[in-house]
Amino acid sequence: MKSIAKLFIVLAFAGLASACNHSHQHEHKGMHPALYATLYQQQAAEYRALCYQAFNLAEIQLEAVLRQSTSKPLAIITDIDETVLDNSPYQAAAILGGFGYPVRWADWMQSADAWAIPGALEFLNKVSAAGITIFYVSNRKEEFRAPTLRNLEKLGFPNASDQYLLLRQEGEGNEKETRRKKIDESFEVVMLLGDNLDDFSEVFEVNDAGERMLQADLNKNAFGRRFIVLPNASYGSWVNVLPGYDRNLSTEALSDSLLRGLMPF
């Protein structure tokens, strides 16, 4: 959920731009900037379709993987937030309550009430039934281990136990490469699932939007195959590298600064 408070400003521009493409334009004064992204995740059939599409592709790749022989047991690595668990109720509460992350995030975590992302449960149960080990690698803090496991178990996700859950430890940054390499020591990782490119490889962990775009292009053949990407328009590492983004700016100043990232005709 990093940078979500500042990101709300970014989403306002996306919503306004979308509205201008319609013949009936509406006033958006006072609209919460995260409104469109949250409603998209909760109410848009297109969002659900994208999730199902991602897991359908993953299943096709899974069938291909099972026909291969490997020297180590097979495993897949999946992120949690906005990959298998849907945190949009927290975003909705933040909009209605006028607060932003991390306010009440601990309350949301302790509730263990996140929904399953469409298609996630079915796919991971098929993975488990095929004898492939599932690891959950998340940047949730260690203090939320118990409610995270409770949420996964309540929804019926496989491998919802301590040995398969690798969370961010005290003093660690947001990088996941160290945890991925630990899994690589004993398993053949055949697939990674996530909503943030940092969930897949350290090559995406760069502080430049252009370089992230370049790395996406260089790794294009991995998407839909080894890398399965889920949609998330609410937050992510992409926020930190937006042209004009500065977490130290006031909300008003940040709004003006982010305009430099727009590419009009």
PDB file of C-alpha atoms in Angstrom:
ATOM      1  CA  MET A   1       0.000   0.000   0.000  1.00  0.00           C
ATOM      2  CA  LYS A   2       3.030   2.299  -0.231  1.00  0.00           C
ATOM      3  CA  SER A   3       2.476   5.788  -1.601  1.00  0.00           C
ATOM      4  CA  ILE A   4      -1.293   5.319  -1.749  1.00  0.00           C
ATOM      5  CA  ALA A   5      -2.013   8.587   0.013  1.00  0.00           C
ATOM      6  CA  LYS A   6      -0.108  10.629  -2.588  1.00  0.00           C
ATOM      7  CA  LEU A   7      -1.297   8.410  -5.425  1.00  0.00           C
ATOM      8  CA  PHE A   8      -4.883   9.514  -4.847  1.00  0.00           C
ATOM      9  CA  ILE A   9      -3.920  12.704  -6.686  1.00  0.00           C
ATOM     10  CA  VAL A  10      -2.698  10.786  -9.723  1.00  0.00           C
ATOM     11  CA  LEU A  11      -5.927   8.879 -10.032  1.00  0.00           C
ATOM     12  CA  ALA A  12      -7.938  12.075 -10.066  1.00  0.00           C
ATOM     13  CA  PHE A  13      -6.312  13.080 -13.354  1.00  0.00           C
ATOM     14  CA  ALA A  14      -7.089   9.685 -14.887  1.00  0.00           C
ATOM     15  CA  GLY A  15     -10.713  10.000 -13.907  1.00  0.00           C
ATOM     16  CA  LEU A  16     -11.061  13.501 -15.272  1.00  0.00           C
ATOM     17  CA  ALA A  17      -9.410  12.568 -18.540  1.00  0.00           C
ATOM     18  CA  SER A  18     -11.760   9.632 -18.961  1.00  0.00           C
ATOM     19  CA  ALA A  19     -14.799  11.792 -18.323  1.00  0.00           C
ATOM     20  CA  CYS A  20     -13.760  14.243 -21.023  1.00  0.00           C
ATOM     21  CA  ASN A  21     -14.046  11.499 -23.634  1.00  0.00           C
ATOM     22  CA  HIS A  22     -17.806  11.284 -23.146  1.00  0.00           C
ATOM     23  CA  SER A  23     -20.375  13.449 -24.842  1.00  0.00           C
ATOM     24  CA  HIS A  24     -22.035  14.194 -21.486  1.00  0.00           C
ATOM     25  CA  GLN A  25     -19.415  15.831 -19.306  1.00  0.00           C
ATOM     26  CA  HIS A  26     -19.902  16.152 -15.567  1.00  0.00           C
ATOM     27  CA  GLU A  27     -18.459  18.341 -12.850  1.00  0.00           C
ATOM     28  CA  HIS A  28     -15.964  16.499 -10.625  1.00  0.00           C
ATOM     29  CA  LYS A  29     -15.457  19.117  -7.956  1.00  0.00           C
ATOM     30  CA  GLY A  30     -14.980  17.486  -4.575  1.00  0.00           C
ATOM     31  CA  MET A  31     -14.572  13.991  -6.045  1.00  0.00           C
ATOM     32  CA  HIS A  32     -12.137  11.851  -4.099  1.00  0.00           C
ATOM     33  CA  PRO A  33      -9.171  11.134  -6.420  1.00  0.00           C
ATOM     34  CA  ALA A  34      -9.201   7.394  -5.660  1.00  0.00           C
ATOM     35  CA  LEU A  35     -12.882   7.014  -6.461  1.00  0.00           C
ATOM     36  CA  TYR A  36     -12.566   5.762 -10.046  1.00  0.00           C
ATOM     37  CA  ALA A  37      -9.833   3.225  -9.252  1.00  0.00           C
ATOM     38  CA  THR A  38     -11.755   1.815  -6.299  1.00  0.00           C
ATOM     39  CA  LEU A  39     -15.049   1.608  -8.171  1.00  0.00           C
ATOM     40  CA  TYR A  40     -13.253  -0.015 -11.099  1.00  0.00           C
ATOM     41  CA  GLN A  41     -11.907  -2.727  -8.838  1.00  0.00           C
ATOM     42  CA  GLN A  42     -15.221  -3.275  -7.046  1.00  0.00           C
ATOM     43  CA  GLN A  43     -17.825  -2.667  -9.746  1.00  0.00           C
ATOM     44  CA  ALA A  44     -16.315  -3.045 -13.226  1.00  0.00           C
ATOM     45  CA  ALA A  45     -16.849  -6.333 -15.040  1.00  0.00           C
ATOM     46  CA  GLU A  46     -13.737  -5.440 -17.041  1.00  0.00           C
ATOM     47  CA  TYR A  47     -11.636  -5.704 -13.884  1.00  0.00           C
ATOM     48  CA  ARG A  48     -12.966  -9.189 -13.167  1.00  0.00           C
ATOM     49  CA  ALA A  49     -12.394 -10.166 -16.797  1.00  0.00           C
ATOM     50  CA  LEU A  50      -8.750  -9.096 -16.594  1.00  0.00           C
ATOM     51  CA  CYS A  51      -8.261 -11.182 -13.460  1.00  0.00           C
ATOM     52  CA  TYR A  52      -9.848 -14.244 -15.052  1.00  0.00           C
ATOM     53  CA  GLN A  53      -7.743 -13.677 -18.161  1.00  0.00           C
ATOM     54  CA  ALA A  54      -4.559 -13.616 -16.076  1.00  0.00           C
ATOM     55  CA  PHE A  55      -5.381 -16.867 -14.295  1.00  0.00           C
ATOM     56  CA  ASN A  56      -6.544 -18.536 -17.522  1.00  0.00           C
ATOM     57  CA  LEU A  57      -3.151 -17.749 -19.024  1.00  0.00           C
ATOM     58  CA  ALA A  58      -1.484 -19.046 -15.868  1.00  0.00           C
ATOM     59  CA  GLU A  59      -3.387 -22.319 -16.152  1.00  0.00           C
ATOM     60  CA  ILE A  60      -2.315 -22.775 -19.772  1.00  0.00           C
ATOM     61  CA  GLN A  61       1.301 -22.240 -18.745  1.00  0.00           C
ATOM     62  CA  LEU A  62       0.868 -24.614 -15.821  1.00  0.00           C
ATOM     63  CA  GLU A  63      -0.176 -27.401 -18.183  1.00  0.00           C
ATOM     64  CA  ALA A  64       2.950 -26.808 -20.266  1.00  0.00           C
ATOM     65  CA  VAL A  65       5.165 -26.801 -17.163  1.00  0.00           C
ATOM     66  CA  LEU A  66       3.817 -30.152 -15.994  1.00  0.00           C
ATOM     67  CA  ARG A  67       4.996 -31.762 -19.234  1.00  0.00           C
ATOM     68  CA  GLN A  68       8.601 -30.770 -18.489  1.00  0.00           C
ATOM     69  CA  SER A  69      11.120 -32.656 -16.358  1.00  0.00           C
ATOM     70  CA  THR A  70      13.147 -30.846 -13.696  1.00  0.00           C
ATOM     71  CA  SER A  71      15.771 -31.826 -11.142  1.00  0.00           C
ATOM     72  CA  LYS A  72      14.098 -29.940  -8.295  1.00  0.00           C
ATOM     73  CA  PRO A  73      10.498 -29.884  -7.042  1.00  0.00           C
ATOM     74  CA  LEU A  74       8.316 -27.293  -8.742  1.00  0.00           C
ATOM     75  CA  ALA A  75       7.071 -24.119  -7.077  1.00  0.00           C
ATOM     76  CA  ILE A  76       5.285 -20.917  -7.931  1.00  0.00           C
ATOM     77  CA  ILE A  77       5.641 -17.609  -6.094  1.00  0.00           C
ATOM     78  CA  THR A  78       2.690 -15.313  -5.655  1.00  0.00           C
ATOM     79  CA  ASP A  79       2.249 -11.889  -4.146  1.00  0.00           C
ATOM     80  CA  ILE A  80      -0.757 -11.407  -1.854  1.00  0.00           C
ATOM     81  CA  ASP A  81      -2.267  -7.912  -1.981  1.00  0.00           C
ATOM     82  CA  GLU A  82      -4.210  -7.257  -5.196  1.00  0.00           C
ATOM     83  CA  THR A  83      -2.893 -10.577  -6.520  1.00  0.00           C
ATOM     84  CA  VAL A  84      -4.811 -13.098  -4.428  1.00  0.00           C
ATOM     85  CA  LEU A  85      -6.449 -10.839  -1.807  1.00  0.00           C
ATOM     86  CA  ASP A  86      -8.560  -7.776  -2.624  1.00  0.00           C
ATOM     87  CA  ASN A  87      -7.994  -4.777  -0.335  1.00  0.00           C
ATOM     88  CA  SER A  88     -10.461  -2.472  -2.061  1.00  0.00           C
ATOM     89  CA  PRO A  89     -12.753  -2.413   1.023  1.00  0.00           C
ATOM     90  CA  TYR A  90      -9.943  -0.596   2.832  1.00  0.00           C
ATOM     91  CA  GLN A  91      -9.679   1.868  -0.042  1.00  0.00           C
ATOM     92  CA  ALA A  92     -13.437   2.380   0.019  1.00  0.00           C
ATOM     93  CA  ALA A  93     -13.374   3.025   3.766  1.00  0.00           C
ATOM     94  CA  ALA A  94     -10.526   5.508   3.291  1.00  0.00           C
ATOM     95  CA  ILE A  95     -12.553   7.437   0.715  1.00  0.00           C
ATOM     96  CA  LEU A  96     -15.688   7.529   2.831  1.00  0.00           C
ATOM     97  CA  GLY A  97     -13.765   8.265   6.023  1.00  0.00           C
ATOM     98  CA  GLY A  98     -11.457  10.893   4.599  1.00  0.00           C
ATOM     99  CA  PHE A  99      -8.178   9.191   5.540  1.00  0.00           C
ATOM    100  CA  GLY A 100      -5.294   7.523   3.739  1.00  0.00           C
ATOM    101  CA  TYR A 101      -2.721   4.783   4.255  1.00  0.00           C
ATOM    102  CA  PRO A 102      -1.468   3.849   6.844  1.00  0.00           C
ATOM    103  CA  VAL A 103      -4.397   5.138   8.922  1.00  0.00           C
ATOM    104  CA  ARG A 104      -6.534   2.156  10.004  1.00  0.00           C
ATOM    105  CA  TRP A 105      -4.464  -0.245   7.878  1.00  0.00           C
ATOM    106  CA  ALA A 106      -3.723  -2.314  11.005  1.00  0.00           C
ATOM    107  CA  ASP A 107      -7.470  -2.503  11.717  1.00  0.00           C
ATOM    108  CA  TRP A 108      -8.078  -3.771   8.189  1.00  0.00           C
ATOM    109  CA  MET A 109      -5.301  -6.351   8.483  1.00  0.00           C
ATOM    110  CA  GLN A 110      -6.594  -7.642  11.824  1.00  0.00           C
ATOM    111  CA  SER A 111     -10.094  -8.046  10.397  1.00  0.00           C
ATOM    112  CA  ALA A 112      -8.788 -10.703   7.949  1.00  0.00           C
ATOM    113  CA  ASP A 113     -11.758  -9.884   5.730  1.00  0.00           C
ATOM    114  CA  ALA A 114     -10.110  -9.263   2.350  1.00  0.00           C
ATOM    115  CA  TRP A 115     -11.930 -10.875  -0.564  1.00  0.00           C
ATOM    116  CA  ALA A 116     -10.357 -13.349  -2.951  1.00  0.00           C
ATOM    117  CA  ILE A 117      -9.264 -11.876  -6.280  1.00  0.00           C
ATOM    118  CA  PRO A 118     -11.483 -13.371  -9.028  1.00  0.00           C
ATOM    119  CA  GLY A 119      -9.950 -16.614 -10.284  1.00  0.00           C
ATOM    120  CA  ALA A 120      -7.138 -16.736  -7.714  1.00  0.00           C
ATOM    121  CA  LEU A 121      -8.549 -19.407  -5.430  1.00  0.00           C
ATOM    122  CA  GLU A 122      -9.509 -21.740  -8.254  1.00  0.00           C
ATOM    123  CA  PHE A 123      -6.116 -21.433  -9.907  1.00  0.00           C
ATOM    124  CA  LEU A 124      -4.033 -21.937  -6.767  1.00  0.00           C
ATOM    125  CA  ASN A 125      -6.077 -24.962  -5.777  1.00  0.00           C
ATOM    126  CA  LYS A 126      -5.320 -26.468  -9.195  1.00  0.00           C
ATOM    127  CA  VAL A 127      -1.633 -25.688  -8.663  1.00  0.00           C
ATOM    128  CA  SER A 128      -1.699 -27.422  -5.296  1.00  0.00           C
ATOM    129  CA  ALA A 129      -3.581 -30.421  -6.696  1.00  0.00           C
ATOM    130  CA  ALA A 130      -0.877 -30.764  -9.360  1.00  0.00           C
ATOM    131  CA  GLY A 131       1.732 -31.166  -6.618  1.00  0.00           C
ATOM    132  CA  ILE A 132       3.363 -27.763  -7.113  1.00  0.00           C
ATOM    133  CA  THR A 133       4.382 -25.887  -3.961  1.00  0.00           C
ATOM    134  CA  ILE A 134       2.952 -22.399  -3.515  1.00  0.00           C
ATOM    135  CA  PHE A 135       4.898 -19.654  -1.725  1.00  0.00           C
ATOM    136  CA  TYR A 136       3.286 -16.381  -0.710  1.00  0.00           C
ATOM    137  CA  VAL A 137       5.915 -13.605  -0.839  1.00  0.00           C
ATOM    138  CA  SER A 138       4.437 -10.356   0.427  1.00  0.00           C
ATOM    139  CA  ASN A 139       5.627  -7.002   1.721  1.00  0.00           C
ATOM    140  CA  ARG A 140       3.083  -7.076   4.483  1.00  0.00           C
ATOM    141  CA  LYS A 141       4.852  -6.558   7.795  1.00  0.00           C
ATOM    142  CA  GLU A 142       5.671  -9.530  10.001  1.00  0.00           C
ATOM    143  CA  GLU A 143       3.288  -8.240  12.664  1.00  0.00           C
ATOM    144  CA  PHE A 144       0.409  -9.108  10.316  1.00  0.00           C
ATOM    145  CA  ARG A 145       1.427 -12.754   9.841  1.00  0.00           C
ATOM    146  CA  ALA A 146      -1.388 -14.254  11.944  1.00  0.00           C
ATOM    147  CA  PRO A 147      -4.288 -12.324  10.364  1.00  0.00           C
ATOM    148  CA  THR A 148      -2.829 -12.858   6.896  1.00  0.00           C
ATOM    149  CA  LEU A 149      -2.785 -16.609   7.397  1.00  0.00           C
ATOM    150  CA  ARG A 150      -6.256 -16.452   8.917  1.00  0.00           C
ATOM    151  CA  ASN A 151      -7.582 -14.574   5.887  1.00  0.00           C
ATOM    152  CA  LEU A 152      -6.001 -17.007   3.412  1.00  0.00           C
ATOM    153  CA  GLU A 153      -7.178 -20.038   5.352  1.00  0.00           C
ATOM    154  CA  LYS A 154     -10.703 -18.683   5.770  1.00  0.00           C
ATOM    155  CA  LEU A 155     -11.036 -18.313   2.003  1.00  0.00           C
ATOM    156  CA  GLY A 156      -9.653 -21.792   1.358  1.00  0.00           C
ATOM    157  CA  PHE A 157      -6.268 -20.907  -0.160  1.00  0.00           C
ATOM    158  CA  PRO A 158      -3.766 -23.779  -0.155  1.00  0.00           C
ATOM    159  CA  ASN A 159      -0.434 -23.688   1.716  1.00  0.00           C
ATOM    160  CA  ALA A 160      -1.767 -21.131   4.203  1.00  0.00           C
ATOM    161  CA  SER A 161       0.891 -21.887   6.803  1.00  0.00           C
ATOM    162  CA  ASP A 162       4.016 -20.244   8.209  1.00  0.00           C
ATOM    163  CA  GLN A 163       6.555 -22.146   6.125  1.00  0.00           C
ATOM    164  CA  TYR A 164       5.033 -20.919   2.864  1.00  0.00           C
ATOM    165  CA  LEU A 165       4.509 -17.282   3.884  1.00  0.00           C
ATOM    166  CA  LEU A 166       7.511 -14.974   3.476  1.00  0.00           C
ATOM    167  CA  LEU A 167       6.770 -11.485   4.795  1.00  0.00           C
ATOM    168  CA  ARG A 168       8.879  -8.345   5.026  1.00  0.00           C
ATOM    169  CA  GLN A 169      10.948  -8.432   8.193  1.00  0.00           C
ATOM    170  CA  GLU A 170      11.762  -5.563  10.526  1.00  0.00           C
ATOM    171  CA  GLY A 171      14.480  -3.365   9.024  1.00  0.00           C
ATOM    172  CA  GLU A 172      14.104  -4.805   5.520  1.00  0.00           C
ATOM    173  CA  GLY A 173      13.197  -2.740   2.492  1.00  0.00           C
ATOM    174  CA  ASN A 174      10.538  -3.596  -0.061  1.00  0.00           C
ATOM    175  CA  GLU A 175      12.740  -5.745  -2.282  1.00  0.00           C
ATOM    176  CA  LYS A 176      11.722  -9.386  -2.675  1.00  0.00           C
ATOM    177  CA  GLU A 177      14.717 -10.766  -4.543  1.00  0.00           C
ATOM    178  CA  THR A 178      16.393 -12.109  -1.396  1.00  0.00           C
ATOM    179  CA  ARG A 179      13.293 -14.099  -0.476  1.00  0.00           C
ATOM    180  CA  ARG A 180      12.863 -15.348  -4.043  1.00  0.00           C
ATOM    181  CA  LYS A 181      16.467 -16.567  -4.134  1.00  0.00           C
ATOM    182  CA  LYS A 182      15.928 -18.428  -0.878  1.00  0.00           C
ATOM    183  CA  ILE A 183      13.104 -20.370  -2.521  1.00  0.00           C
ATOM    184  CA  ASP A 184      15.243 -20.932  -5.638  1.00  0.00           C
ATOM    185  CA  GLU A 185      17.768 -22.837  -3.539  1.00  0.00           C
ATOM    186  CA  SER A 186      15.411 -25.777  -3.075  1.00  0.00           C
ATOM    187  CA  PHE A 187      12.748 -25.377  -5.753  1.00  0.00           C
ATOM    188  CA  GLU A 188      12.404 -24.845  -9.487  1.00  0.00           C
ATOM    189  CA  VAL A 189      10.287 -21.691  -9.617  1.00  0.00           C
ATOM    190  CA  VAL A 190       8.204 -21.990 -12.772  1.00  0.00           C
ATOM    191  CA  MET A 191       5.859 -19.027 -12.390  1.00  0.00           C
ATOM    192  CA  LEU A 192       5.473 -15.757 -10.497  1.00  0.00           C
ATOM    193  CA  LEU A 193       2.229 -13.863  -9.951  1.00  0.00           C
ATOM    194  CA  GLY A 194       1.877 -10.228  -8.908  1.00  0.00           C
ATOM    195  CA  ASP A 195       0.331  -6.818  -9.512  1.00  0.00           C
ATOM    196  CA  ASN A 196       3.616  -4.898  -9.313  1.00  0.00           C
ATOM    197  CA  LEU A 197       6.598  -5.534 -11.591  1.00  0.00           C
ATOM    198  CA  ASP A 198       8.813  -5.653  -8.503  1.00  0.00           C
ATOM    199  CA  ASP A 199       7.006  -8.922  -7.693  1.00  0.00           C
ATOM    200  CA  PHE A 200       8.809 -10.600 -10.596  1.00  0.00           C
ATOM    201  CA  SER A 201      12.428  -9.521 -10.811  1.00  0.00           C
ATOM    202  CA  GLU A 202      14.948  -7.107  -9.374  1.00  0.00           C
ATOM    203  CA  VAL A 203      15.480  -5.644 -12.865  1.00  0.00           C
ATOM    204  CA  PHE A 204      12.262  -3.667 -12.353  1.00  0.00           C
ATOM    205  CA  GLU A 205      13.424  -2.195  -9.048  1.00  0.00           C
ATOM    206  CA  VAL A 206      14.714   1.026 -10.571  1.00  0.00           C
ATOM    207  CA  ASN A 207      13.925   4.646  -9.797  1.00  0.00           C
ATOM    208  CA  ASP A 208      13.192   5.798 -13.305  1.00  0.00           C
ATOM    209  CA  ALA A 209       9.921   5.442 -15.223  1.00  0.00           C
ATOM    210  CA  GLY A 210      11.693   5.183 -18.576  1.00  0.00           C
ATOM    211  CA  GLU A 211      13.976   2.413 -17.338  1.00  0.00           C
ATOM    212  CA  ARG A 212      10.992   0.476 -15.989  1.00  0.00           C
ATOM    213  CA  MET A 213       9.311   0.828 -19.385  1.00  0.00           C
ATOM    214  CA  LEU A 214      12.491  -0.397 -21.072  1.00  0.00           C
ATOM    215  CA  GLN A 215      12.746  -3.408 -18.768  1.00  0.00           C
ATOM    216  CA  ALA A 216       9.108  -4.247 -19.459  1.00  0.00           C
ATOM    217  CA  ASP A 217       9.887  -4.205 -23.185  1.00  0.00           C
ATOM    218  CA  LEU A 218      13.040  -6.283 -22.759  1.00  0.00           C
ATOM    219  CA  ASN A 219      11.113  -8.878 -20.773  1.00  0.00           C
ATOM    220  CA  LYS A 220       7.951  -8.833 -22.905  1.00  0.00           C
ATOM    221  CA  ASN A 221       8.165 -12.542 -23.713  1.00  0.00           C
ATOM    222  CA  ALA A 222       7.916 -13.426 -20.006  1.00  0.00           C
ATOM    223  CA  PHE A 223       4.536 -11.771 -19.500  1.00  0.00           C
ATOM    224  CA  GLY A 224       1.674 -14.193 -19.773  1.00  0.00           C
ATOM    225  CA  ARG A 225       4.178 -17.017 -19.493  1.00  0.00           C
ATOM    226  CA  ARG A 226       6.557 -16.948 -16.513  1.00  0.00           C
ATOM    227  CA  PHE A 227       5.222 -13.620 -15.222  1.00  0.00           C
ATOM    228  CA  ILE A 228       1.454 -13.347 -14.658  1.00  0.00           C
ATOM    229  CA  VAL A 229       0.378  -9.749 -13.985  1.00  0.00           C
ATOM    230  CA  LEU A 230      -2.849  -8.804 -12.192  1.00  0.00           C
ATOM    231  CA  PRO A 231      -4.463  -5.348 -12.642  1.00  0.00           C
ATOM    232  CA  ASN A 232      -3.998  -2.710  -9.936  1.00  0.00           C
ATOM    233  CA  ALA A 233      -4.770   0.934 -10.700  1.00  0.00           C
ATOM    234  CA  SER A 234      -4.697   2.002  -7.055  1.00  0.00           C
ATOM    235  CA  TYR A 235      -1.058   1.863  -5.972  1.00  0.00           C
ATOM    236  CA  GLY A 236       2.349   0.374  -6.735  1.00  0.00           C
ATOM    237  CA  SER A 237       6.019   1.093  -7.351  1.00  0.00           C
ATOM    238  CA  TRP A 238       5.099   2.939 -10.547  1.00  0.00           C
ATOM    239  CA  VAL A 239       3.859   5.838  -8.403  1.00  0.00           C
ATOM    240  CA  ASN A 240       7.301   6.594  -6.998  1.00  0.00           C
ATOM    241  CA  VAL A 241       8.831   7.038 -10.452  1.00  0.00           C
ATOM    242  CA  LEU A 242       6.130   9.185 -12.031  1.00  0.00           C
ATOM    243  CA  PRO A 243       7.565  12.352 -13.575  1.00  0.00           C
ATOM    244  CA  GLY A 244       7.031  15.116 -11.040  1.00  0.00           C
ATOM    245  CA  TYR A 245       6.291  12.800  -8.117  1.00  0.00           C
ATOM    246  CA  ASP A 246       7.737  13.951  -4.801  1.00  0.00           C
ATOM    247  CA  ARG A 247       6.335  12.540  -1.565  1.00  0.00           C
ATOM    248  CA  ASN A 248       7.524  15.656   0.279  1.00  0.00           C
ATOM    249  CA  LEU A 249       5.285  18.021  -1.685  1.00  0.00           C
ATOM    250  CA  SER A 250       1.961  19.220  -0.377  1.00  0.00           C
ATOM    251  CA  THR A 251      -1.125  17.755  -2.013  1.00  0.00           C
ATOM    252  CA  GLU A 252      -1.704  20.929  -4.037  1.00  0.00           C
ATOM    253  CA  ALA A 253       1.926  21.224  -5.123  1.00  0.00           C
ATOM    254  CA  LEU A 254       2.053  17.545  -6.045  1.00  0.00           C
ATOM    255  CA  SER A 255      -1.033  17.951  -8.228  1.00  0.00           C
ATOM    256  CA  ASP A 256       0.740  20.641 -10.238  1.00  0.00           C
ATOM    257  CA  SER A 257       4.029  18.756 -10.336  1.00  0.00           C
ATOM    258  CA  LEU A 258       2.456  15.577 -11.728  1.00  0.00           C
ATOM    259  CA  LEU A 259       1.089  17.420 -14.749  1.00  0.00           C
ATOM    260  CA  ARG A 260       4.528  17.149 -16.343  1.00  0.00           C
ATOM    261  CA  GLY A 261       3.936  13.411 -16.786  1.00  0.00           C
ATOM    262  CA  LEU A 262       0.962  13.919 -19.105  1.00  0.00           C
ATOM    263  CA  MET A 263       1.499  13.443 -22.838  1.00  0.00           C
ATOM    264  CA  PRO A 264      -1.213  15.400 -24.706  1.00  0.00           C
ATOM    265  CA  PHE A 265      -1.669  15.447 -28.466  1.00  0.00           C
TER     266      PHE A 265
END
